[in-house]
Amino acid sequence: MITTRTMRFDGWIAGTGTTSGTRIVLGHWLRSPFGAFSDVMLERADGERVLLAPTRRTAQFIRGTYSFDRVLVVPVDVRVTNDLWTVVAGSLRLRFTTGRRGPLGQLLRAVPGALAARPVWATLTDWPARVLLSGVRTRGSAGAGRRAWYGARDLRPLVEVSAVFEGHDLGVMAPVEPPVRFGFGSVPRNPALTRVTTTVQLRHGH
């Protein structure tokens, strides 16, 4: 018999490229089945995909949903001061500044939180997201037979990025190109911070 379990994560996803070729995706979750936590996914210029997660439990869950070549369990600290975000995750030092919302961000802000949290909303917005935001998908199949939906509620551009990983300066902000390959979709090509409710459906066989 197959049973399903739904897990919901509410918070922010920031995605950026760098001039070194490394692309970075930060998940900053205010509410989740694991409590509040943050994680970082990196794809390097040579294609290596790295996960930085704060606990073995979160690392195991994320690794079961997305694909990585290397997983590191390290403290992940995120500080937000007005428009400046500072992230320290193991050997990663990331700073980015957000800019003013554009028309799409203003439109997404008007979406009620209860609606954004429903998979049906993510299903309806999948096609517009593909058209408006290259590389983005709001629903799809994940690892271990899981399915995931992303309901966006806000969007702000990044205007400045600096990052160092394992002692190497990653350069300045650049488009997320090529798209990251952790799961079925990427973050927007233009570096951005997105408020999102992520729903992951797990399948268990008995």
mmCIF file of C-alpha atoms in Angstrom:
data_model
loop_
_atom_site.group_PDB
_atom_site.id
_atom_site.type_symbol
_atom_site.label_atom_id
_atom_site.label_comp_id
_atom_site.label_asym_id
_atom_site.label_seq_id
_atom_site.Cartn_x
_atom_site.Cartn_y
_atom_site.Cartn_z
ATOM 1 C CA MET A 1 0.000 0.000 0.000
ATOM 2 C CA ILE A 2 1.272 3.482 -0.898
ATOM 3 C CA THR A 3 0.779 6.305 1.598
ATOM 4 C CA THR A 4 1.735 9.976 1.213
ATOM 5 C CA ARG A 5 2.958 12.602 3.634
ATOM 6 C CA THR A 6 3.085 16.319 2.950
ATOM 7 C CA MET A 7 5.828 18.595 4.314
ATOM 8 C CA ARG A 8 5.663 22.376 3.992
ATOM 9 C CA PHE A 9 8.495 24.936 4.101
ATOM 10 C CA ASP A 10 7.854 28.682 4.276
ATOM 11 C CA GLY A 11 10.644 31.181 3.756
ATOM 12 C CA TRP A 12 12.970 32.643 1.163
ATOM 13 C CA ILE A 13 15.105 31.340 -1.708
ATOM 14 C CA ALA A 14 17.953 33.489 -3.040
ATOM 15 C CA GLY A 15 19.712 32.489 -6.247
ATOM 16 C CA THR A 16 22.720 34.065 -7.911
ATOM 17 C CA GLY A 17 25.490 33.310 -10.327
ATOM 18 C CA THR A 18 29.051 34.589 -9.924
ATOM 19 C CA THR A 19 31.721 35.577 -12.411
ATOM 20 C CA SER A 20 33.757 32.497 -11.368
ATOM 21 C CA GLY A 21 30.988 30.275 -12.752
ATOM 22 C CA THR A 22 29.756 29.056 -9.361
ATOM 23 C CA ARG A 23 26.007 29.411 -8.858
ATOM 24 C CA ILE A 24 24.596 29.690 -5.334
ATOM 25 C CA VAL A 25 21.106 28.976 -3.981
ATOM 26 C CA LEU A 26 20.246 29.886 -0.385
ATOM 27 C CA GLY A 27 17.169 28.492 1.360
ATOM 28 C CA HIS A 28 16.198 30.493 4.461
ATOM 29 C CA TRP A 29 13.219 28.734 6.069
ATOM 30 C CA LEU A 30 11.252 30.564 8.753
ATOM 31 C CA ARG A 31 8.872 27.642 9.283
ATOM 32 C CA SER A 32 9.400 23.980 8.409
ATOM 33 C CA PRO A 33 8.941 20.465 9.842
ATOM 34 C CA PHE A 34 12.527 20.839 11.134
ATOM 35 C CA GLY A 35 11.942 24.262 12.680
ATOM 36 C CA ALA A 36 13.650 27.382 11.366
ATOM 37 C CA PHE A 37 16.865 26.657 9.452
ATOM 38 C CA SER A 38 18.903 27.661 6.410
ATOM 39 C CA ASP A 39 20.822 25.679 3.792
ATOM 40 C CA VAL A 40 22.979 26.462 0.782
ATOM 41 C CA MET A 41 23.312 24.639 -2.542
ATOM 42 C CA LEU A 42 26.243 25.431 -4.827
ATOM 43 C CA GLU A 43 27.026 24.277 -8.340
ATOM 44 C CA ARG A 44 30.609 24.963 -9.320
ATOM 45 C CA ALA A 45 31.866 25.804 -12.799
ATOM 46 C CA ASP A 46 33.041 22.194 -13.267
ATOM 47 C CA GLY A 47 29.506 20.912 -12.493
ATOM 48 C CA GLU A 48 30.106 19.694 -8.931
ATOM 49 C CA ARG A 49 26.962 20.140 -6.825
ATOM 50 C CA VAL A 50 27.517 20.804 -3.121
ATOM 51 C CA LEU A 51 25.008 20.940 -0.255
ATOM 52 C CA LEU A 52 25.730 22.848 2.959
ATOM 53 C CA ALA A 53 23.166 21.865 5.604
ATOM 54 C CA PRO A 54 23.077 22.597 9.354
ATOM 55 C CA THR A 55 22.165 19.137 10.702
ATOM 56 C CA ARG A 56 22.320 15.511 9.583
ATOM 57 C CA ARG A 57 18.521 15.413 9.632
ATOM 58 C CA THR A 58 18.073 18.355 7.266
ATOM 59 C CA ALA A 59 20.938 17.128 5.084
ATOM 60 C CA GLN A 60 19.324 13.694 4.774
ATOM 61 C CA PHE A 61 15.964 15.164 3.792
ATOM 62 C CA ILE A 62 17.381 17.627 1.242
ATOM 63 C CA ARG A 63 19.685 14.978 -0.217
ATOM 64 C CA GLY A 64 16.683 12.684 -0.628
ATOM 65 C CA THR A 65 14.810 15.378 -2.562
ATOM 66 C CA TYR A 66 17.580 16.900 -4.695
ATOM 67 C CA SER A 67 20.849 15.666 -6.253
ATOM 68 C CA PHE A 68 24.357 16.448 -4.964
ATOM 69 C CA ASP A 69 27.899 15.232 -5.483
ATOM 70 C CA ARG A 70 29.053 16.341 -2.021
ATOM 71 C CA VAL A 71 27.161 16.986 1.229
ATOM 72 C CA LEU A 72 28.655 18.930 4.135
ATOM 73 C CA VAL A 73 26.987 19.273 7.538
ATOM 74 C CA VAL A 74 28.115 22.690 8.805
ATOM 75 C CA PRO A 75 26.613 25.565 10.814
ATOM 76 C CA VAL A 76 24.607 27.871 8.537
ATOM 77 C CA ASP A 77 24.084 31.374 9.910
ATOM 78 C CA VAL A 78 21.980 33.997 8.118
ATOM 79 C CA ARG A 79 21.735 37.625 9.247
ATOM 80 C CA VAL A 80 19.384 40.131 7.613
ATOM 81 C CA THR A 81 19.815 43.881 8.151
ATOM 82 C CA ASN A 82 17.403 45.901 6.030
ATOM 83 C CA ASP A 83 18.363 44.975 2.431
ATOM 84 C CA LEU A 84 21.692 43.316 3.316
ATOM 85 C CA TRP A 85 21.910 39.554 3.811
ATOM 86 C CA THR A 86 25.047 37.986 5.331
ATOM 87 C CA VAL A 87 25.506 34.215 5.193
ATOM 88 C CA VAL A 88 28.201 32.117 6.867
ATOM 89 C CA ALA A 89 28.014 28.396 6.079
ATOM 90 C CA GLY A 90 31.158 26.407 6.798
ATOM 91 C CA SER A 91 33.806 27.845 4.474
ATOM 92 C CA LEU A 92 31.245 29.900 2.514
ATOM 93 C CA ARG A 93 31.001 33.644 3.102
ATOM 94 C CA LEU A 94 28.146 35.200 1.115
ATOM 95 C CA ARG A 95 26.798 38.737 1.150
ATOM 96 C CA PHE A 96 24.089 40.135 -1.068
ATOM 97 C CA THR A 97 21.914 43.214 -1.255
ATOM 98 C CA THR A 98 18.339 43.267 -2.534
ATOM 99 C CA GLY A 99 16.820 45.997 -4.692
ATOM 100 C CA ARG A 100 13.317 47.368 -5.161
ATOM 101 C CA ARG A 101 10.505 45.104 -6.323
ATOM 102 C CA GLY A 102 9.526 45.219 -9.955
ATOM 103 C CA PRO A 103 5.994 44.727 -11.324
ATOM 104 C CA LEU A 104 6.160 40.924 -10.935
ATOM 105 C CA GLY A 105 7.246 41.246 -7.321
ATOM 106 C CA GLN A 106 4.373 43.626 -6.618
ATOM 107 C CA LEU A 107 1.947 41.202 -8.247
ATOM 108 C CA LEU A 108 3.222 38.221 -6.248
ATOM 109 C CA ARG A 109 2.992 40.202 -2.996
ATOM 110 C CA ALA A 110 -0.747 40.470 -3.559
ATOM 111 C CA VAL A 111 -1.142 36.658 -3.505
ATOM 112 C CA PRO A 112 -2.698 35.560 -0.185
ATOM 113 C CA GLY A 113 -0.417 33.287 1.819
ATOM 114 C CA ALA A 114 -3.093 30.595 2.145
ATOM 115 C CA LEU A 115 -3.437 30.449 -1.646
ATOM 116 C CA ALA A 116 0.320 30.403 -2.291
ATOM 117 C CA ALA A 117 0.639 27.433 0.067
ATOM 118 C CA ARG A 118 -1.710 25.270 -2.024
ATOM 119 C CA PRO A 119 -0.182 22.969 -4.671
ATOM 120 C CA VAL A 120 -3.013 23.888 -7.047
ATOM 121 C CA TRP A 121 -1.683 27.475 -7.148
ATOM 122 C CA ALA A 122 1.826 26.269 -8.004
ATOM 123 C CA THR A 123 0.316 24.070 -10.716
ATOM 124 C CA LEU A 124 -1.561 27.017 -12.237
ATOM 125 C CA THR A 125 1.511 29.271 -12.226
ATOM 126 C CA ASP A 126 3.953 26.726 -13.687
ATOM 127 C CA TRP A 127 3.469 27.753 -17.320
ATOM 128 C CA PRO A 128 3.610 31.548 -16.688
ATOM 129 C CA ALA A 129 6.735 31.029 -14.568
ATOM 130 C CA ARG A 130 8.453 29.153 -17.394
ATOM 131 C CA VAL A 131 7.625 31.973 -19.820
ATOM 132 C CA LEU A 132 8.509 34.920 -17.562
ATOM 133 C CA LEU A 133 11.462 33.452 -15.637
ATOM 134 C CA SER A 134 13.805 31.328 -17.732
ATOM 135 C CA GLY A 135 14.706 28.032 -16.036
ATOM 136 C CA VAL A 136 12.017 28.279 -13.351
ATOM 137 C CA ARG A 137 9.406 25.584 -12.760
ATOM 138 C CA THR A 138 6.893 25.619 -9.907
ATOM 139 C CA ARG A 139 6.061 21.914 -9.827
ATOM 140 C CA GLY A 140 7.733 18.645 -10.712
ATOM 141 C CA SER A 141 9.092 15.285 -9.622
ATOM 142 C CA ALA A 142 11.924 15.132 -7.103
ATOM 143 C CA GLY A 143 14.101 12.306 -5.764
ATOM 144 C CA ALA A 144 12.780 9.079 -4.200
ATOM 145 C CA GLY A 145 9.405 9.419 -5.920
ATOM 146 C CA ARG A 146 8.717 12.745 -4.210
ATOM 147 C CA ARG A 147 6.813 15.619 -5.774
ATOM 148 C CA ALA A 148 7.371 19.310 -5.036
ATOM 149 C CA TRP A 149 5.441 22.544 -5.564
ATOM 150 C CA TYR A 150 6.727 26.116 -5.178
ATOM 151 C CA GLY A 151 4.227 28.886 -4.451
ATOM 152 C CA ALA A 152 5.913 32.296 -4.883
ATOM 153 C CA ARG A 153 4.705 35.259 -2.803
ATOM 154 C CA ASP A 154 7.328 37.939 -3.462
ATOM 155 C CA LEU A 155 10.293 38.623 -5.747
ATOM 156 C CA ARG A 156 13.097 41.132 -5.340
ATOM 157 C CA PRO A 157 16.200 41.503 -7.521
ATOM 158 C CA LEU A 158 19.698 41.189 -6.134
ATOM 159 C CA VAL A 159 21.838 44.219 -6.904
ATOM 160 C CA GLU A 160 25.196 43.288 -5.355
ATOM 161 C CA VAL A 161 26.825 39.961 -4.424
ATOM 162 C CA SER A 162 30.172 38.922 -2.958
ATOM 163 C CA ALA A 163 31.150 35.344 -2.098
ATOM 164 C CA VAL A 164 34.137 33.292 -0.952
ATOM 165 C CA PHE A 165 34.085 29.476 -0.814
ATOM 166 C CA GLU A 166 36.870 27.232 0.476
ATOM 167 C CA GLY A 167 39.267 30.178 0.382
ATOM 168 C CA HIS A 168 38.503 31.171 -3.232
ATOM 169 C CA ASP A 169 36.903 34.483 -4.189
ATOM 170 C CA LEU A 170 33.954 33.623 -6.430
ATOM 171 C CA GLY A 171 33.822 37.057 -8.015
ATOM 172 C CA VAL A 172 30.834 39.363 -8.348
ATOM 173 C CA MET A 173 27.199 38.843 -9.313
ATOM 174 C CA ALA A 174 26.390 37.228 -12.653
ATOM 175 C CA PRO A 175 23.360 35.518 -14.222
ATOM 176 C CA VAL A 176 22.511 31.983 -13.100
ATOM 177 C CA GLU A 177 23.884 30.484 -16.302
ATOM 178 C CA PRO A 178 23.785 27.621 -17.005
ATOM 179 C CA PRO A 179 20.767 26.764 -14.836
ATOM 180 C CA VAL A 180 21.512 24.804 -11.658
ATOM 181 C CA ARG A 181 20.897 21.047 -11.744
ATOM 182 C CA PHE A 182 19.891 20.134 -8.195
ATOM 183 C CA GLY A 183 16.313 19.250 -9.105
ATOM 184 C CA PHE A 184 13.676 19.583 -11.819
ATOM 185 C CA GLY A 185 13.966 23.379 -12.076
ATOM 186 C CA SER A 186 16.359 26.252 -11.515
ATOM 187 C CA VAL A 187 16.109 29.636 -9.837
ATOM 188 C CA PRO A 188 15.507 32.726 -12.020
ATOM 189 C CA ARG A 189 18.335 33.515 -14.455
ATOM 190 C CA ASN A 190 18.498 37.057 -13.106
ATOM 191 C CA PRO A 191 19.737 36.910 -9.485
ATOM 192 C CA ALA A 192 16.762 37.296 -7.161
ATOM 193 C CA LEU A 193 15.300 36.718 -3.721
ATOM 194 C CA THR A 194 11.928 34.950 -3.737
ATOM 195 C CA ARG A 195 9.468 34.502 -0.874
ATOM 196 C CA VAL A 196 8.083 31.014 -1.305
ATOM 197 C CA THR A 197 6.022 28.253 0.235
ATOM 198 C CA THR A 198 7.465 24.892 -0.791
ATOM 199 C CA THR A 199 5.358 21.746 -0.474
ATOM 200 C CA VAL A 200 7.023 18.340 -0.723
ATOM 201 C CA GLN A 201 4.940 15.186 -0.955
ATOM 202 C CA LEU A 202 6.631 11.995 0.201
ATOM 203 C CA ARG A 203 5.492 8.529 -0.863
ATOM 204 C CA HIS A 204 5.888 5.500 1.374
ATOM 205 C CA GLY A 205 5.297 1.892 0.346
ATOM 206 C CA HIS A 206 4.102 -0.808 2.734
#
